[in-house]
Amino acid sequence: AQSVAQPEDQVNVAEGNPLTVKCTYSVSGNPYLFWYVQYPNRGLQFLLKYITGDNLVKGSYGFEAEFNKSQTSFHLKKPSALVSDSALYFCAVGTSGGYNKLIFGAGTRLAVHP
Amino acid sequence: KAGVTQTPRYLIKTRGQQVTLSCSPISGHRSVSWYQQTPGQGLQFLFEYFSETQRNKGNFPGRFSGRQFSNSRSEMNVSTLELGDSALYLCASSSGQGARDTEAFFGQGTRLTVV
C-alpha cells in the first residue's frame, strides 16, 4: 500500500531563514510526488511535482524539493522564508495505474515569524 | 481561464438528511476527484470520475456517491448524514488520465456542517 508521512506537525522558522518541510513516502514502483499548500479556508494550491529526472525540482513561489530515492524522501525547501509562506503544507503521492488519485500526508503547519 | 468552482461554499444540514455538492472543473479537464478533509483524518480520497465513469473509489460507506455529467461537471451526494460527515469537501480537476501526466487543481471546497 502506498503511504506518505510528514513527521512534523509544525515547523517554526524566522523570516529570512531557510526552511525545510519533511516528507517520506512508501510506494511500489516509481513514485509520483507532489507538494500542495493550503491557506485558511481555501483549497489546495499546487507547488511542485516530481515524476522523473532531476532530483531537485523547482516550483512556485521560490519553493523547491529534493527527491532522494535511497531515503524515500521528498523534502520541501526554500532558501529564505517569508511571513506570507505561513500555511499548511501537504505532501502527496500519486498512484500508478493511470488514475488521478492522490494519497496525502497529514500536513505540516509552517509558521514563519517576523 | 476559470478555476475549479465548488458550490455551495457552506452548508448546514441536520442528521439524517441528504446533501448534494457540485463541482465544475477547469474547462477541458475530464477528470474530477473528490476528497474529504477533517482535522482527525486529514485528506482522504473519495472517488474519481473520468469521462463520466467512476475509475476509483476510496474507503467510504455507500452513503457517499457521485456522478459526472457529459460536460465534466460532477456532483457528490451524501445520504443519511451523520455528525462525522462534517468536513471540508474538496474537488480537484485534472486534464490528464493519471497523476504522472498532470497535477490536480483544487477548488475552494464546500464546508459541510451536520448538526
mmCIF file of C-alpha atoms in Angstrom:
data_model
loop_
_atom_site.group_PDB
_atom_site.id
_atom_site.type_symbol
_atom_site.label_atom_id
_atom_site.label_comp_id
_atom_site.label_asym_id
_atom_site.label_seq_id
_atom_site.Cartn_x
_atom_site.Cartn_y
_atom_site.Cartn_z
ATOM 1 C CA ALA A 1 0.000 0.000 0.000
ATOM 2 C CA GLN A 2 1.192 3.493 -0.773
ATOM 3 C CA SER A 3 1.611 5.999 2.018
ATOM 4 C CA VAL A 4 3.096 9.357 2.849
ATOM 5 C CA ALA A 5 4.465 10.536 6.188
ATOM 6 C CA GLN A 6 5.062 14.086 7.315
ATOM 7 C CA PRO A 7 6.822 13.666 10.639
ATOM 8 C CA GLU A 8 6.418 17.241 11.871
ATOM 9 C CA ASP A 9 3.053 18.692 12.826
ATOM 10 C CA GLN A 10 4.514 22.185 12.850
ATOM 11 C CA VAL A 11 7.685 23.889 11.699
ATOM 12 C CA ASN A 12 8.698 27.279 13.059
ATOM 13 C CA VAL A 13 11.106 29.462 11.117
ATOM 14 C CA ALA A 14 12.280 33.041 11.375
ATOM 15 C CA GLU A 15 11.698 35.219 8.340
ATOM 16 C CA GLY A 16 14.713 35.232 6.051
ATOM 17 C CA ASN A 17 15.961 31.851 7.273
ATOM 18 C CA PRO A 18 15.879 28.713 5.111
ATOM 19 C CA LEU A 19 13.000 26.328 5.679
ATOM 20 C CA THR A 20 12.570 22.595 5.234
ATOM 21 C CA VAL A 21 9.336 20.635 5.479
ATOM 22 C CA LYS A 22 9.930 16.896 5.573
ATOM 23 C CA CYS A 23 8.157 14.130 3.701
ATOM 24 C CA THR A 24 8.837 10.437 3.320
ATOM 25 C CA TYR A 25 6.922 8.027 1.145
ATOM 26 C CA SER A 26 6.285 4.361 0.602
ATOM 27 C CA VAL A 27 5.226 3.169 -2.835
ATOM 28 C CA SER A 28 5.577 0.173 -5.042
ATOM 29 C CA GLY A 29 7.033 1.160 -8.361
ATOM 30 C CA ASN A 30 8.031 4.642 -9.447
ATOM 31 C CA PRO A 31 6.758 7.430 -7.223
ATOM 32 C CA TYR A 32 4.888 10.476 -8.479
ATOM 33 C CA LEU A 33 5.326 13.043 -5.713
ATOM 34 C CA PHE A 34 3.633 16.369 -5.139
ATOM 35 C CA TRP A 35 3.605 19.294 -2.733
ATOM 36 C CA TYR A 36 0.500 21.377 -2.140
ATOM 37 C CA VAL A 37 -0.120 24.374 0.117
ATOM 38 C CA GLN A 38 -3.377 25.325 1.818
ATOM 39 C CA TYR A 39 -4.191 28.767 3.167
ATOM 40 C CA PRO A 40 -7.036 29.230 5.700
ATOM 41 C CA ASN A 41 -10.476 28.477 4.293
ATOM 42 C CA ARG A 42 -9.022 27.755 0.864
ATOM 43 C CA GLY A 43 -8.464 24.746 -1.311
ATOM 44 C CA LEU A 44 -5.072 23.289 -2.072
ATOM 45 C CA GLN A 45 -2.644 25.047 -4.384
ATOM 46 C CA PHE A 46 -0.095 23.077 -6.397
ATOM 47 C CA LEU A 47 3.548 23.911 -5.640
ATOM 48 C CA LEU A 48 5.631 21.338 -7.493
ATOM 49 C CA LYS A 49 5.900 17.712 -8.553
ATOM 50 C CA TYR A 50 8.475 15.022 -9.193
ATOM 51 C CA ILE A 51 7.803 12.471 -11.884
ATOM 52 C CA THR A 52 11.246 11.579 -13.180
ATOM 53 C CA GLY A 53 14.568 13.218 -13.998
ATOM 54 C CA ASP A 54 16.488 15.705 -11.858
ATOM 55 C CA ASN A 55 16.274 15.071 -8.148
ATOM 56 C CA LEU A 56 15.935 18.797 -7.424
ATOM 57 C CA VAL A 57 12.569 20.112 -8.529
ATOM 58 C CA LYS A 58 11.797 23.811 -8.655
ATOM 59 C CA GLY A 59 8.273 25.059 -8.153
ATOM 60 C CA SER A 60 6.097 28.059 -7.444
ATOM 61 C CA TYR A 61 6.858 30.936 -5.056
ATOM 62 C CA GLY A 62 10.551 30.053 -4.774
ATOM 63 C CA PHE A 63 9.969 26.579 -3.353
ATOM 64 C CA GLU A 64 11.954 23.544 -4.378
ATOM 65 C CA ALA A 65 12.016 19.911 -3.332
ATOM 66 C CA GLU A 66 14.702 17.276 -3.284
ATOM 67 C CA PHE A 67 13.859 13.724 -4.253
ATOM 68 C CA ASN A 68 16.020 11.106 -2.548
ATOM 69 C CA LYS A 69 15.271 7.589 -3.690
ATOM 70 C CA SER A 70 17.535 5.810 -1.205
ATOM 71 C CA GLN A 71 15.955 7.617 1.736
ATOM 72 C CA THR A 72 12.462 7.611 0.140
ATOM 73 C CA SER A 73 12.162 11.284 0.938
ATOM 74 C CA PHE A 74 10.851 14.343 -0.839
ATOM 75 C CA HIS A 75 11.588 17.325 1.405
ATOM 76 C CA LEU A 76 10.273 20.778 0.566
ATOM 77 C CA LYS A 77 12.729 23.657 0.850
ATOM 78 C CA LYS A 78 13.002 27.380 0.428
ATOM 79 C CA PRO A 79 16.224 29.389 0.828
ATOM 80 C CA SER A 80 14.610 32.390 2.520
ATOM 81 C CA ALA A 81 11.238 32.162 4.272
ATOM 82 C CA LEU A 82 8.579 34.874 4.127
ATOM 83 C CA VAL A 83 5.850 35.537 6.690
ATOM 84 C CA SER A 84 3.375 35.011 3.833
ATOM 85 C CA ASP A 85 4.636 31.420 3.478
ATOM 86 C CA SER A 86 2.841 30.575 6.725
ATOM 87 C CA ALA A 87 0.277 27.932 5.772
ATOM 88 C CA LEU A 88 -0.477 24.207 5.841
ATOM 89 C CA TYR A 89 1.701 22.105 3.542
ATOM 90 C CA PHE A 90 0.795 18.702 2.202
ATOM 91 C CA CYS A 91 2.979 16.115 0.562
ATOM 92 C CA ALA A 92 1.185 13.638 -1.702
ATOM 93 C CA VAL A 93 1.934 10.601 -3.787
ATOM 94 C CA GLY A 94 0.151 9.779 -6.998
ATOM 95 C CA THR A 95 -0.918 6.225 -7.593
ATOM 96 C CA SER A 96 0.148 4.173 -10.544
ATOM 97 C CA GLY A 97 -2.374 2.596 -12.861
ATOM 98 C CA GLY A 98 -3.382 5.661 -14.782
ATOM 99 C CA TYR A 99 -5.587 7.256 -12.143
ATOM 100 C CA ASN A 100 -5.606 10.718 -10.609
ATOM 101 C CA LYS A 101 -5.938 9.527 -7.026
ATOM 102 C CA LEU A 102 -3.591 11.255 -4.581
ATOM 103 C CA ILE A 103 -2.624 9.959 -1.159
ATOM 104 C CA PHE A 104 -1.817 12.820 1.189
ATOM 105 C CA GLY A 105 0.326 13.125 4.261
ATOM 106 C CA ALA A 106 -1.185 14.543 7.431
ATOM 107 C CA GLY A 107 0.129 18.013 6.668
ATOM 108 C CA THR A 108 2.698 20.262 8.299
ATOM 109 C CA ARG A 109 1.844 23.708 9.551
ATOM 110 C CA LEU A 110 4.565 26.190 8.711
ATOM 111 C CA ALA A 111 4.799 29.285 10.892
ATOM 112 C CA VAL A 112 7.202 31.988 9.762
ATOM 113 C CA HIS A 113 7.852 34.617 12.426
ATOM 114 C CA PRO A 114 8.926 38.193 11.658
ATOM 115 C CA LYS B 1 -9.177 30.519 -17.554
ATOM 116 C CA ALA B 2 -11.621 29.935 -14.725
ATOM 117 C CA GLY B 3 -10.531 27.655 -11.924
ATOM 118 C CA VAL B 4 -12.389 24.839 -10.242
ATOM 119 C CA THR B 5 -15.730 26.026 -8.887
ATOM 120 C CA GLN B 6 -17.472 24.348 -5.999
ATOM 121 C CA THR B 7 -20.948 25.187 -4.818
ATOM 122 C CA PRO B 8 -22.179 25.890 -2.296
ATOM 123 C CA ARG B 9 -19.258 27.144 -0.184
ATOM 124 C CA TYR B 10 -21.004 26.494 3.106
ATOM 125 C CA LEU B 11 -23.805 24.163 4.068
ATOM 126 C CA ILE B 12 -25.524 23.267 7.322
ATOM 127 C CA LYS B 13 -27.615 20.118 7.402
ATOM 128 C CA THR B 14 -29.374 18.039 10.025
ATOM 129 C CA ARG B 15 -28.536 14.441 10.825
ATOM 130 C CA GLY B 16 -30.434 12.054 8.596
ATOM 131 C CA GLN B 17 -30.768 14.484 5.722
ATOM 132 C CA GLN B 18 -29.025 14.147 2.403
ATOM 133 C CA VAL B 19 -26.856 16.668 0.603
ATOM 134 C CA THR B 20 -25.578 17.251 -2.912
ATOM 135 C CA LEU B 21 -22.376 19.131 -3.634
ATOM 136 C CA SER B 22 -21.392 20.411 -7.046
ATOM 137 C CA CYS B 23 -18.058 20.831 -8.794
ATOM 138 C CA SER B 24 -17.313 22.467 -12.124
ATOM 139 C CA PRO B 25 -13.807 21.570 -13.311
ATOM 140 C CA ILE B 26 -11.463 23.679 -15.367
ATOM 141 C CA SER B 27 -12.623 23.851 -18.966
ATOM 142 C CA GLY B 28 -11.251 20.919 -20.926
ATOM 143 C CA HIS B 29 -10.463 18.789 -17.888
ATOM 144 C CA ARG B 30 -12.148 15.401 -17.974
ATOM 145 C CA SER B 31 -11.090 14.095 -14.575
ATOM 146 C CA VAL B 32 -12.772 15.126 -11.338
ATOM 147 C CA SER B 33 -11.738 13.760 -7.954
ATOM 148 C CA TRP B 34 -13.343 14.331 -4.558
ATOM 149 C CA TYR B 35 -11.632 14.459 -1.177
ATOM 150 C CA GLN B 36 -12.842 14.797 2.372
ATOM 151 C CA GLN B 37 -10.755 16.879 4.768
ATOM 152 C CA THR B 38 -11.232 16.617 8.527
ATOM 153 C CA PRO B 39 -8.950 17.565 11.424
ATOM 154 C CA GLY B 40 -8.793 13.965 12.615
ATOM 155 C CA GLN B 41 -8.434 12.025 9.374
ATOM 156 C CA GLY B 42 -6.763 14.606 7.161
ATOM 157 C CA LEU B 43 -7.321 14.474 3.421
ATOM 158 C CA GLN B 44 -8.981 11.304 2.251
ATOM 159 C CA PHE B 45 -9.798 10.305 -1.318
ATOM 160 C CA LEU B 46 -13.469 9.680 -2.005
ATOM 161 C CA PHE B 47 -13.676 8.891 -5.718
ATOM 162 C CA GLU B 48 -12.561 9.909 -9.178
ATOM 163 C CA TYR B 49 -14.560 10.306 -12.347
ATOM 164 C CA PHE B 50 -13.107 10.426 -15.829
ATOM 165 C CA SER B 51 -15.333 10.976 -18.843
ATOM 166 C CA GLU B 52 -18.450 10.125 -16.821
ATOM 167 C CA THR B 53 -17.025 6.855 -15.471
ATOM 168 C CA GLN B 54 -16.037 6.235 -11.889
ATOM 169 C CA ARG B 55 -12.486 4.920 -12.093
ATOM 170 C CA ASN B 56 -11.509 4.712 -8.468
ATOM 171 C CA LYS B 57 -13.225 4.750 -5.112
ATOM 172 C CA GLY B 58 -11.897 5.334 -1.630
ATOM 173 C CA ASN B 59 -12.841 3.548 1.548
ATOM 174 C CA PHE B 60 -16.107 5.285 2.339
ATOM 175 C CA PRO B 61 -19.557 3.824 3.009
ATOM 176 C CA GLY B 62 -22.126 3.546 0.252
ATOM 177 C CA ARG B 63 -23.855 6.667 1.599
ATOM 178 C CA PHE B 64 -21.265 8.590 -0.370
ATOM 179 C CA SER B 65 -21.881 8.581 -4.092
ATOM 180 C CA GLY B 66 -21.111 10.702 -7.074
ATOM 181 C CA ARG B 67 -21.596 11.185 -10.746
ATOM 182 C CA GLN B 68 -20.149 13.111 -13.632
ATOM 183 C CA PHE B 69 -22.046 14.674 -16.477
ATOM 184 C CA SER B 70 -21.127 14.908 -20.133
ATOM 185 C CA ASN B 71 -19.832 18.456 -19.613
ATOM 186 C CA SER B 72 -17.458 17.068 -16.935
ATOM 187 C CA ARG B 73 -19.291 18.769 -14.077
ATOM 188 C CA SER B 74 -19.564 16.464 -11.104
ATOM 189 C CA GLU B 75 -21.814 16.082 -8.117
ATOM 190 C CA MET B 76 -21.335 14.130 -4.955
ATOM 191 C CA ASN B 77 -24.178 13.042 -2.743
ATOM 192 C CA VAL B 78 -24.177 12.025 0.880
ATOM 193 C CA SER B 79 -27.306 10.372 2.178
ATOM 194 C CA THR B 80 -28.423 9.859 5.768
ATOM 195 C CA LEU B 81 -25.969 12.401 7.094
ATOM 196 C CA GLU B 82 -24.069 11.688 10.302
ATOM 197 C CA LEU B 83 -22.282 14.137 12.588
ATOM 198 C CA GLY B 84 -18.983 12.644 11.458
ATOM 199 C CA ASP B 85 -19.646 13.732 7.884
ATOM 200 C CA SER B 86 -18.916 17.318 8.905
ATOM 201 C CA ALA B 87 -15.877 18.225 6.839
ATOM 202 C CA LEU B 88 -14.430 20.311 4.060
ATOM 203 C CA TYR B 89 -15.145 18.550 0.768
ATOM 204 C CA LEU B 90 -12.647 19.353 -1.935
ATOM 205 C CA CYS B 91 -12.952 18.763 -5.631
ATOM 206 C CA ALA B 92 -9.939 18.509 -7.915
ATOM 207 C CA SER B 93 -9.789 18.544 -11.681
ATOM 208 C CA SER B 94 -7.041 17.179 -13.905
ATOM 209 C CA SER B 95 -6.522 17.260 -17.625
ATOM 210 C CA GLY B 96 -4.604 14.019 -17.912
ATOM 211 C CA GLN B 97 -5.553 10.441 -17.342
ATOM 212 C CA GLY B 98 -3.176 9.854 -14.470
ATOM 213 C CA ALA B 99 -1.072 11.524 -11.813
ATOM 214 C CA ARG B 100 2.003 11.121 -13.990
ATOM 215 C CA ASP B 101 0.549 13.322 -16.696
ATOM 216 C CA THR B 102 -0.649 16.384 -14.848
ATOM 217 C CA GLU B 103 -1.201 17.980 -11.480
ATOM 218 C CA ALA B 104 -4.590 18.307 -9.824
ATOM 219 C CA PHE B 105 -6.189 21.725 -9.428
ATOM 220 C CA PHE B 106 -8.392 22.112 -6.391
ATOM 221 C CA GLY B 107 -11.492 24.143 -5.747
ATOM 222 C CA GLN B 108 -12.003 26.149 -2.572
ATOM 223 C CA GLY B 109 -14.161 23.437 -1.105
ATOM 224 C CA THR B 110 -17.598 23.100 0.426
ATOM 225 C CA ARG B 111 -17.703 23.288 4.211
ATOM 226 C CA LEU B 112 -20.432 20.900 5.365
ATOM 227 C CA THR B 113 -21.633 21.057 8.951
ATOM 228 C CA VAL B 114 -24.007 18.389 10.190
ATOM 229 C CA VAL B 115 -25.964 19.262 13.342
#
